[in-house]
mmCIF file of C-alpha atoms in Angstrom:
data_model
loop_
_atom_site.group_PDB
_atom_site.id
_atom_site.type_symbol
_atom_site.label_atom_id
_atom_site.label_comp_id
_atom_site.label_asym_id
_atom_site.label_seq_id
_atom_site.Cartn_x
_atom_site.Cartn_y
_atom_site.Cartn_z
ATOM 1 C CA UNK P 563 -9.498 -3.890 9.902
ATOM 2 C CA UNK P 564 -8.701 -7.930 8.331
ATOM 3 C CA UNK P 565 -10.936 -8.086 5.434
ATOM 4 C CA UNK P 566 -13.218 -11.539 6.335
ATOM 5 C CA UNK P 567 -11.939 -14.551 5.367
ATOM 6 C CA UNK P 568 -14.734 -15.883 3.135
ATOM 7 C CA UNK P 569 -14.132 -11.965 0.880
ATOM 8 C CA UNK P 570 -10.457 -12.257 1.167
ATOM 9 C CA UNK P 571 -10.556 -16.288 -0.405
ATOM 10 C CA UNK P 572 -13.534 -14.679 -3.285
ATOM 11 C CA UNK P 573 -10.583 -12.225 -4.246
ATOM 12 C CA UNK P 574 -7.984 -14.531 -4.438
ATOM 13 C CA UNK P 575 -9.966 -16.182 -6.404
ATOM 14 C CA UNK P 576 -11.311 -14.179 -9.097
ATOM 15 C CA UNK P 577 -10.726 -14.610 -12.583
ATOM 16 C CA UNK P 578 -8.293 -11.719 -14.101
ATOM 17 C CA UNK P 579 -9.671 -8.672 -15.997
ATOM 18 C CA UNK P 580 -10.912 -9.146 -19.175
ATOM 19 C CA UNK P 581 -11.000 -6.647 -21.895
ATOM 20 C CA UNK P 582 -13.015 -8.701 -24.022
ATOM 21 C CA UNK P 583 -11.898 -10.998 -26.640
ATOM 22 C CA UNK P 584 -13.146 -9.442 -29.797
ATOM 23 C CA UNK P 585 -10.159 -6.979 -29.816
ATOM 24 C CA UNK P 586 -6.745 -6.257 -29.184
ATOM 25 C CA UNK P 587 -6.005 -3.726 -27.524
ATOM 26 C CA UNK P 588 -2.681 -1.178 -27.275
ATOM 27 C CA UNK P 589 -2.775 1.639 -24.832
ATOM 28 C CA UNK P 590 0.015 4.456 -24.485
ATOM 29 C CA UNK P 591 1.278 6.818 -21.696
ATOM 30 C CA UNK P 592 1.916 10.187 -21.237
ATOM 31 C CA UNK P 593 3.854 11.257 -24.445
ATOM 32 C CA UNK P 594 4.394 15.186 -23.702
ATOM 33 C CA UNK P 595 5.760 15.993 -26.941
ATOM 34 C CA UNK P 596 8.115 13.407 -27.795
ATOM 35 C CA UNK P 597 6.808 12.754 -31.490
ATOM 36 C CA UNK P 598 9.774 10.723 -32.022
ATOM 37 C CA UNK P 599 9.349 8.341 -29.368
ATOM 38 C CA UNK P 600 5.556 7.354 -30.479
ATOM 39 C CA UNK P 601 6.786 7.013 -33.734
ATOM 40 C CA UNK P 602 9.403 4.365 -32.507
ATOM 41 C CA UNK P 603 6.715 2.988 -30.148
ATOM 42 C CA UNK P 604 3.996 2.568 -33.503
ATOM 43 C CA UNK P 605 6.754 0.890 -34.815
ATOM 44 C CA UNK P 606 7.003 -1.499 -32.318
ATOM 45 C CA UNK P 607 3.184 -2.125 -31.869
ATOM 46 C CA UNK P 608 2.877 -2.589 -35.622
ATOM 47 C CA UNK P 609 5.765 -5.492 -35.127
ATOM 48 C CA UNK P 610 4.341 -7.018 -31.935
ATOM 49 C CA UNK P 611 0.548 -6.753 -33.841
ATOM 50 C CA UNK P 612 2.555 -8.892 -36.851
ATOM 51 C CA UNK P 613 3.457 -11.586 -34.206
ATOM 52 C CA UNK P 614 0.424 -12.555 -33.299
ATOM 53 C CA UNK P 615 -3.028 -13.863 -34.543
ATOM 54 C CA UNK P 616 -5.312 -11.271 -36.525
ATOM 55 C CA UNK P 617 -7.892 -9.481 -34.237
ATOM 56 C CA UNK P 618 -9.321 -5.843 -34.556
ATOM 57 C CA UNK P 619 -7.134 -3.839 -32.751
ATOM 58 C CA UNK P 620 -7.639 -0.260 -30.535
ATOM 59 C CA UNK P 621 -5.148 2.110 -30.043
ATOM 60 C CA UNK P 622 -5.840 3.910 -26.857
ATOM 61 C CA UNK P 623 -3.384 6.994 -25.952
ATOM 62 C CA UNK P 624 -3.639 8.144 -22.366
ATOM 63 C CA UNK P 625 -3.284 11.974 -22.696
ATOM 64 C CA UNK P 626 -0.816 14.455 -22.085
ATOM 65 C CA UNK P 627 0.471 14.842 -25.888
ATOM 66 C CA UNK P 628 1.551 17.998 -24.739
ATOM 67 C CA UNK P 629 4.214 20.230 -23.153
ATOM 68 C CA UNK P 630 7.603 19.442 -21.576
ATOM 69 C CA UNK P 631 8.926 17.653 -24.417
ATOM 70 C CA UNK P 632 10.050 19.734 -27.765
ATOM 71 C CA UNK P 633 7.493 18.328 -30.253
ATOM 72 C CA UNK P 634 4.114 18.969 -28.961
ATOM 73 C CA UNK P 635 3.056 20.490 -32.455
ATOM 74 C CA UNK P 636 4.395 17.672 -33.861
ATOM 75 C CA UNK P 637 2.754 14.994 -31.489
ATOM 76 C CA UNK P 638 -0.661 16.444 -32.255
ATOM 77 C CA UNK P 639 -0.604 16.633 -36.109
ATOM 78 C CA UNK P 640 0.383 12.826 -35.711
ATOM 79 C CA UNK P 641 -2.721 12.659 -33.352
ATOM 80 C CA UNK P 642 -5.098 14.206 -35.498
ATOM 81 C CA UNK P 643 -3.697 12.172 -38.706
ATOM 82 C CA UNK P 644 -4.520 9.399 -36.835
ATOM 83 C CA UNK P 645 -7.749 9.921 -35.773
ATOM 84 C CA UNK P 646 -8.143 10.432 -39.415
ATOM 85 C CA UNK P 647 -6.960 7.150 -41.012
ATOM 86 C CA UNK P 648 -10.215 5.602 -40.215
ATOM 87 C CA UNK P 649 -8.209 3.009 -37.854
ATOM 88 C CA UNK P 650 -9.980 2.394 -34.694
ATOM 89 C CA UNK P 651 -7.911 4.942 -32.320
ATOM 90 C CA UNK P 652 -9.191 6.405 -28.804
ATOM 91 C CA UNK P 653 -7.261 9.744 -27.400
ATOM 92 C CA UNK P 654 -8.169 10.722 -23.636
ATOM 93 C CA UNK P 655 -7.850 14.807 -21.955
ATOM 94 C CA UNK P 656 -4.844 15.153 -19.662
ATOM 95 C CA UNK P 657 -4.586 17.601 -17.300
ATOM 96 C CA UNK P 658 -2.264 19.357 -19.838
ATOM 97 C CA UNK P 659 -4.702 19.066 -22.850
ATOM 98 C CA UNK P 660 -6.816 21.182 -20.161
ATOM 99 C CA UNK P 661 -3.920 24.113 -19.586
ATOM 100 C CA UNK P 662 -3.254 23.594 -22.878
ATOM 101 C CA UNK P 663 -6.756 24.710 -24.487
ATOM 102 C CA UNK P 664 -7.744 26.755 -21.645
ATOM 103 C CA UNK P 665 -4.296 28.964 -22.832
ATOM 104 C CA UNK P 666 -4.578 28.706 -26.554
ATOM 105 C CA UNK P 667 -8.063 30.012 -25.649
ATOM 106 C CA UNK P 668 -7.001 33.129 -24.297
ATOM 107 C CA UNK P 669 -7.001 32.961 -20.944
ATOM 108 C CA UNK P 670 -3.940 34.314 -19.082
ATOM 109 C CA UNK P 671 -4.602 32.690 -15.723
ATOM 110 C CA UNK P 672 -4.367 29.650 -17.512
ATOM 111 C CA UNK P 673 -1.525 30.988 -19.897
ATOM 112 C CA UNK P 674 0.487 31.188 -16.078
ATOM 113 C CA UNK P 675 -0.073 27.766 -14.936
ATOM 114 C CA UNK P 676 0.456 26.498 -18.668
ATOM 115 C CA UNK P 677 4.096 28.514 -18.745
ATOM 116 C CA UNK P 678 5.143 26.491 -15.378
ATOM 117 C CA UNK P 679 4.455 22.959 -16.704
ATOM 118 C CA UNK P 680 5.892 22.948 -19.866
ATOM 119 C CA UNK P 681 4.179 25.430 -21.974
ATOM 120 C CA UNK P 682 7.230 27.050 -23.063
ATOM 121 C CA UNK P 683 8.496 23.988 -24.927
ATOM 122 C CA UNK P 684 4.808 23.662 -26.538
ATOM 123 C CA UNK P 685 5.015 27.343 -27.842
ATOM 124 C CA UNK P 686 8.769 26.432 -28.985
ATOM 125 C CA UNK P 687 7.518 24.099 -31.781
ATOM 126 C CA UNK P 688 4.529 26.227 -32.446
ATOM 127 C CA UNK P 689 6.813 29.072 -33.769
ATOM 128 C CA UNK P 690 7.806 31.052 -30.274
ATOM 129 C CA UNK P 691 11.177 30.737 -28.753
ATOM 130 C CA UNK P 692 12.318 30.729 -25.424
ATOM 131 C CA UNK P 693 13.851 34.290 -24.997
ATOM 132 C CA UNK P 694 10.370 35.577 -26.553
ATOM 133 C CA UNK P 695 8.419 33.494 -23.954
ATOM 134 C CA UNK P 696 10.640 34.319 -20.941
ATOM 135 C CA UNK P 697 9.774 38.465 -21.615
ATOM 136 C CA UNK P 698 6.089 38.063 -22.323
ATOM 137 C CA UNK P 699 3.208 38.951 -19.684
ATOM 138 C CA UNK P 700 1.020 35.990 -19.026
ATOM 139 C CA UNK P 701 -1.855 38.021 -21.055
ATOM 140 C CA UNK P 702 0.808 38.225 -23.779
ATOM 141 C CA UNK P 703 1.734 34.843 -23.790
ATOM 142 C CA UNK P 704 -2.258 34.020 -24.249
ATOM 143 C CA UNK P 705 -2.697 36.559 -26.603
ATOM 144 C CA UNK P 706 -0.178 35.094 -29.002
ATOM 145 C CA UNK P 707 -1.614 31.762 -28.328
ATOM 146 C CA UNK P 708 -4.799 32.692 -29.708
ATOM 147 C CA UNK P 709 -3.437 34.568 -32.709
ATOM 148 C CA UNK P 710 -1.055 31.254 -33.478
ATOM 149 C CA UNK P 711 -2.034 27.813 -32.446
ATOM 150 C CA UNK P 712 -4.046 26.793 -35.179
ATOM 151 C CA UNK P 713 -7.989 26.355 -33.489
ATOM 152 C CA UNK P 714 -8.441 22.779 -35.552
ATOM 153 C CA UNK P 715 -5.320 21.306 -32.712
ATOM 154 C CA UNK P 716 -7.069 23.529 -29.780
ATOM 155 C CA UNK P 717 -10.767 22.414 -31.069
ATOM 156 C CA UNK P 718 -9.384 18.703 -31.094
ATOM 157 C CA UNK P 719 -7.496 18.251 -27.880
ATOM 158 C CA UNK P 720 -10.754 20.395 -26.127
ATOM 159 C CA UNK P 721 -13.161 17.283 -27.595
ATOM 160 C CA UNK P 722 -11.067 13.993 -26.189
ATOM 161 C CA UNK P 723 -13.274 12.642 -23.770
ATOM 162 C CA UNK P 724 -11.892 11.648 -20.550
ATOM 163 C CA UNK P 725 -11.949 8.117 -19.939
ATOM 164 C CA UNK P 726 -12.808 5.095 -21.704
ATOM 165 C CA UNK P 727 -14.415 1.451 -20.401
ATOM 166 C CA UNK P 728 -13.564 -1.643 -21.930
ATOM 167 C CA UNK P 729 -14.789 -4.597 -20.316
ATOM 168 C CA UNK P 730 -13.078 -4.969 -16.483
ATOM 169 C CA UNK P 731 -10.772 -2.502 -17.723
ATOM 170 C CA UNK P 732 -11.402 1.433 -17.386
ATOM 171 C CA UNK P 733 -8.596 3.615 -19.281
ATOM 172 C CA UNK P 734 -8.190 7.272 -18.161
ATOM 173 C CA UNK P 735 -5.377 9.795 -17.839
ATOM 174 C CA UNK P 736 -5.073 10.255 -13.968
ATOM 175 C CA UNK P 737 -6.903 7.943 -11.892
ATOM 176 C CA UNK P 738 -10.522 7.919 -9.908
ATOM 177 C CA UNK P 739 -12.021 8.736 -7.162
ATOM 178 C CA UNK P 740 -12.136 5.840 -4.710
ATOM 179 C CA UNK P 741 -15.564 5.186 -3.653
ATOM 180 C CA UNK P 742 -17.236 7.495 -5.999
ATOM 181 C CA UNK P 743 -19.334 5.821 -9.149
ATOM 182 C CA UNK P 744 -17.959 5.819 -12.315
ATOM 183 C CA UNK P 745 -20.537 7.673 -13.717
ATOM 184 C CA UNK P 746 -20.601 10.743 -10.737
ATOM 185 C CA UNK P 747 -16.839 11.026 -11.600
ATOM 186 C CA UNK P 748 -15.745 14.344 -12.259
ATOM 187 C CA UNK P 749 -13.007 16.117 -15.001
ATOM 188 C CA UNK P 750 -10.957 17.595 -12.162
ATOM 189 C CA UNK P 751 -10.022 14.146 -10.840
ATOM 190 C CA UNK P 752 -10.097 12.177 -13.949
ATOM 191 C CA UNK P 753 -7.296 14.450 -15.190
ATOM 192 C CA UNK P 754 -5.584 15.949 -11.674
ATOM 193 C CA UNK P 755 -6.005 13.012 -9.108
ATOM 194 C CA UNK P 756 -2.896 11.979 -7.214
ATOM 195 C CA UNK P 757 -2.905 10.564 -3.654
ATOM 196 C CA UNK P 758 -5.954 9.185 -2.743
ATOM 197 C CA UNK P 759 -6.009 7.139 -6.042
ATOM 198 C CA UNK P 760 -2.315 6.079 -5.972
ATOM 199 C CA UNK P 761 -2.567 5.183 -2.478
ATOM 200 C CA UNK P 762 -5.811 3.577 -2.503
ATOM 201 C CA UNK P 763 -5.708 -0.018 -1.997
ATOM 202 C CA UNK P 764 -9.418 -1.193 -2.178
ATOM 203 C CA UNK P 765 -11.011 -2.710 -4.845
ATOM 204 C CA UNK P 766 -12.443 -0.200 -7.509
ATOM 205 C CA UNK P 767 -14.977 -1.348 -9.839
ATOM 206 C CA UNK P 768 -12.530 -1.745 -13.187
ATOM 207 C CA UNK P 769 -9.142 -2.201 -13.308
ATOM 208 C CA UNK P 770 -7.701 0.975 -13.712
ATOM 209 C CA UNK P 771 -4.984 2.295 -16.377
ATOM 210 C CA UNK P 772 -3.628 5.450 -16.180
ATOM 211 C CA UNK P 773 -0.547 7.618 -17.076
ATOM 212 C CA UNK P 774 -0.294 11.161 -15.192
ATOM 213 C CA UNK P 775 2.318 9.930 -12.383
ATOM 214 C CA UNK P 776 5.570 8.822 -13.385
ATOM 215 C CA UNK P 777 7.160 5.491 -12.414
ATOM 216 C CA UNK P 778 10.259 4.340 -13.414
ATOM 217 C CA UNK P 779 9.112 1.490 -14.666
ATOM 218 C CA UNK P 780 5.273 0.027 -15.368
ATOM 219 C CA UNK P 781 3.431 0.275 -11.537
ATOM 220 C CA UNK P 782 0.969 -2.805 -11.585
ATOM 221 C CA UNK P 783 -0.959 -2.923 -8.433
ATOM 222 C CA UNK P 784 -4.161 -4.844 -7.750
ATOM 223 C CA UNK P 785 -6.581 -2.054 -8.487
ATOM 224 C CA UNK P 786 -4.562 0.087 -11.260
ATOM 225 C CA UNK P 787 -1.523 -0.281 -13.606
ATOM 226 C CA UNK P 788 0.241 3.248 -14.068
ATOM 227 C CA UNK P 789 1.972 3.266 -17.801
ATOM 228 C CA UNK P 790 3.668 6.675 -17.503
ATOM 229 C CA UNK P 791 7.296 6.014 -17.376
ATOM 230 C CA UNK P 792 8.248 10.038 -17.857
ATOM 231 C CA UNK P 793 9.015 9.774 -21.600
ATOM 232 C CA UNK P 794 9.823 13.375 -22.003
ATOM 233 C CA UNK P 795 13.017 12.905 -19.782
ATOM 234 C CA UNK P 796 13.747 9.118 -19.386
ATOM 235 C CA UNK P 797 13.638 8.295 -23.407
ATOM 236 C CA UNK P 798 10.912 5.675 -22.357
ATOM 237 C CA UNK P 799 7.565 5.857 -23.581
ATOM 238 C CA UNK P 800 5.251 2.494 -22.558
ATOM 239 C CA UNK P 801 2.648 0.926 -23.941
ATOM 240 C CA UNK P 802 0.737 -1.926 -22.351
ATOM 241 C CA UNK P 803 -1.495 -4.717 -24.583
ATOM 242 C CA UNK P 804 -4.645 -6.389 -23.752
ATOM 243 C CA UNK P 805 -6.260 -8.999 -25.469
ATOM 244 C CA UNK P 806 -8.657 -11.109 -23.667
ATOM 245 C CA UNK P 807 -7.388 -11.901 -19.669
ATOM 246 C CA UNK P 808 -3.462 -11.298 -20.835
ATOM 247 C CA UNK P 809 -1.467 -8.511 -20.971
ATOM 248 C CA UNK P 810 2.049 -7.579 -21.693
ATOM 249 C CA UNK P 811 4.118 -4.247 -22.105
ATOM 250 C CA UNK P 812 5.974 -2.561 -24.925
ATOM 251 C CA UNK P 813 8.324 0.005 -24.468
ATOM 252 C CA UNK P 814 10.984 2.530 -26.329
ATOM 253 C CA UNK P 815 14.849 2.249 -25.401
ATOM 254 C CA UNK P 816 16.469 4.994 -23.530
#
C-alpha cells in the first residue's frame, strides 16, 4: 500500500538523526577476537578525535568481543582495561557474550552451541588447544570452562547491558523488533534478530546501529546502519562517528 502523500513529503522532510551535540561519539562492530584490529582501529579514532574540535567523546563497542577470531582473551582484558581507565566507554551483550557466559558457566548445552560458533578459537587463547577441544564431551568442554576462564571476564561480559539510546540514535548488537516498544524489547532479539529487522523497511522509532550481520561494507538504510563488516575474516573492523546530525566511518585495512 503507497504511503499518503502528505506522510511520504513529512519524511522527506525530516531533519537527520541527532545524537546530541554535547558529545562525540565512536561506535565499533563486531570484533570476535581480533585484539589486533581494535588496537589499529583505537589508533585511528584517537587520530580522527585529534582532527577535529574538542568535545567529550563515547566509545560505544557493539558486542561480540568473542569467538571466531584467535584473541578473544586478549580482546576482553583490553575491554575490561578500558572500562577501567575512567574514559567514558559503553560495551553492549552479543549473542556470543550470551554462549559465551552461559558455557564458562557450566552449562554443556550451551558449551555445544558455543563449540559450533567459534568457541574453539576462544578456548585456544584461554590456554586449550584445538586437538584437546576436538576430543572433549560437551560437559567436558564446560567443565574446563568453569575450572579456567577467569569469573572477573565471565562476571563482566554477563553485566553489558544490551542496548544503549542516544538521542535519535539507539545502539544495540542485533537489531529490534519492528513494531514492538523499545522498552517491551526482549534479550533474545536484541542479541539474535535477523530477518524481520534487516528486512524491515518502516520507520522504527531511533535510528538503529547494529553489528551481528555481516556486510561487506557499512549497510546504511533509512531505519538502521549495520557496522559489522566480518572483521574476524575480512581484516576489516568499522567504526562509525556521530557528533551532532553528521556521521562518518572509520575503518582498518585488509
Amino acid at each position: 500500500m503507497l504511503m499518503p502523500f502528505r506522510a511520504r513529503k513529512a519524511r522527506e522532510h525530516a531533519p537527520p538523526p541527532s545524537v546530541g551535540g554535547d558529545r562525540r561519539v565512536y561506535a565499533i562492530g563486531d570484533v570476535h577476537g581480533r585484539d589486533d584490529l581494535l588496537a589499529q582501529l583505537l589508533d585511528r579514532i584517537a587520530l580522527d578525535e585529534a582532527g577535529r574540535h574538542p568535545l567529550p567523546r563515547l566509545l560505544i563497542l557493539l558486542g561480540d568481543l568473542v569467538d571466531r577470531g584467535p584473541q578473544s582473551r586478549q580482546v576482553v582484558e583490553r575491554a575490561m582495561g578500558l572500562a577501567r581507565s575512567g574514559e567514558e566507554v559503553r560495551f553492549l551483550k552479543g549473542n556470543h557474550e550470551e554462549m559465551f557466559v552461559a558455557a564458562a558457566r557450566g552449562k554443556a548445552q550451551a558449551a555445544r552451541l558455543f563449540r559450533r560458533h567459534g568457541g574453539v578459537e576462544t578456548l585456544a587463547s584461554y590456554g586449550l588447544g584445538p586437538e584437546d577441544s576436538a576430543r572433549m564431551s560437551d560437559e567436558a568442554m564446560a567443565r574446563w570452562m568453569l575450572a579456567h576462564v577467569p569469573r572477573d571476564h565471565v562476571d563482566f561480559l554477563d553485566d553489558l547491558p544490551d542496548m544503549l539510546p542516544l538521542g535519535d540514535y539507539l545502539f544495540v548488537h542485533a537489531g529490534v523488533r519492528p513494531r514492538v516498544a523499545l522498552h517491551a524489547q526482549i534479550p533474545a532479539d536484541l542479541r539474535w534478530i535477523r530477518g524481520d529487522f534487516l528486512n524491515h523497511g518502516g520507520r522504527l522509532d531511533k535510528m538503529i546501529v547494529h553489528g551481528h550481520n555481516i556486510s561487506a561494507d557499512v549497510d546504511v538504510r533509512p531505519n538502521r546502519i549495520g557496522i559489522d563488516t566480518g572483521a574476524f575474516r575480512s581484516g576489516r573492523l568499522t567504526a562509525i562517528g556521530l557528533e551532532g546530525d553528521r556521521r562518518w566511518f572509520l575503518q582498518t585495512g585488509d
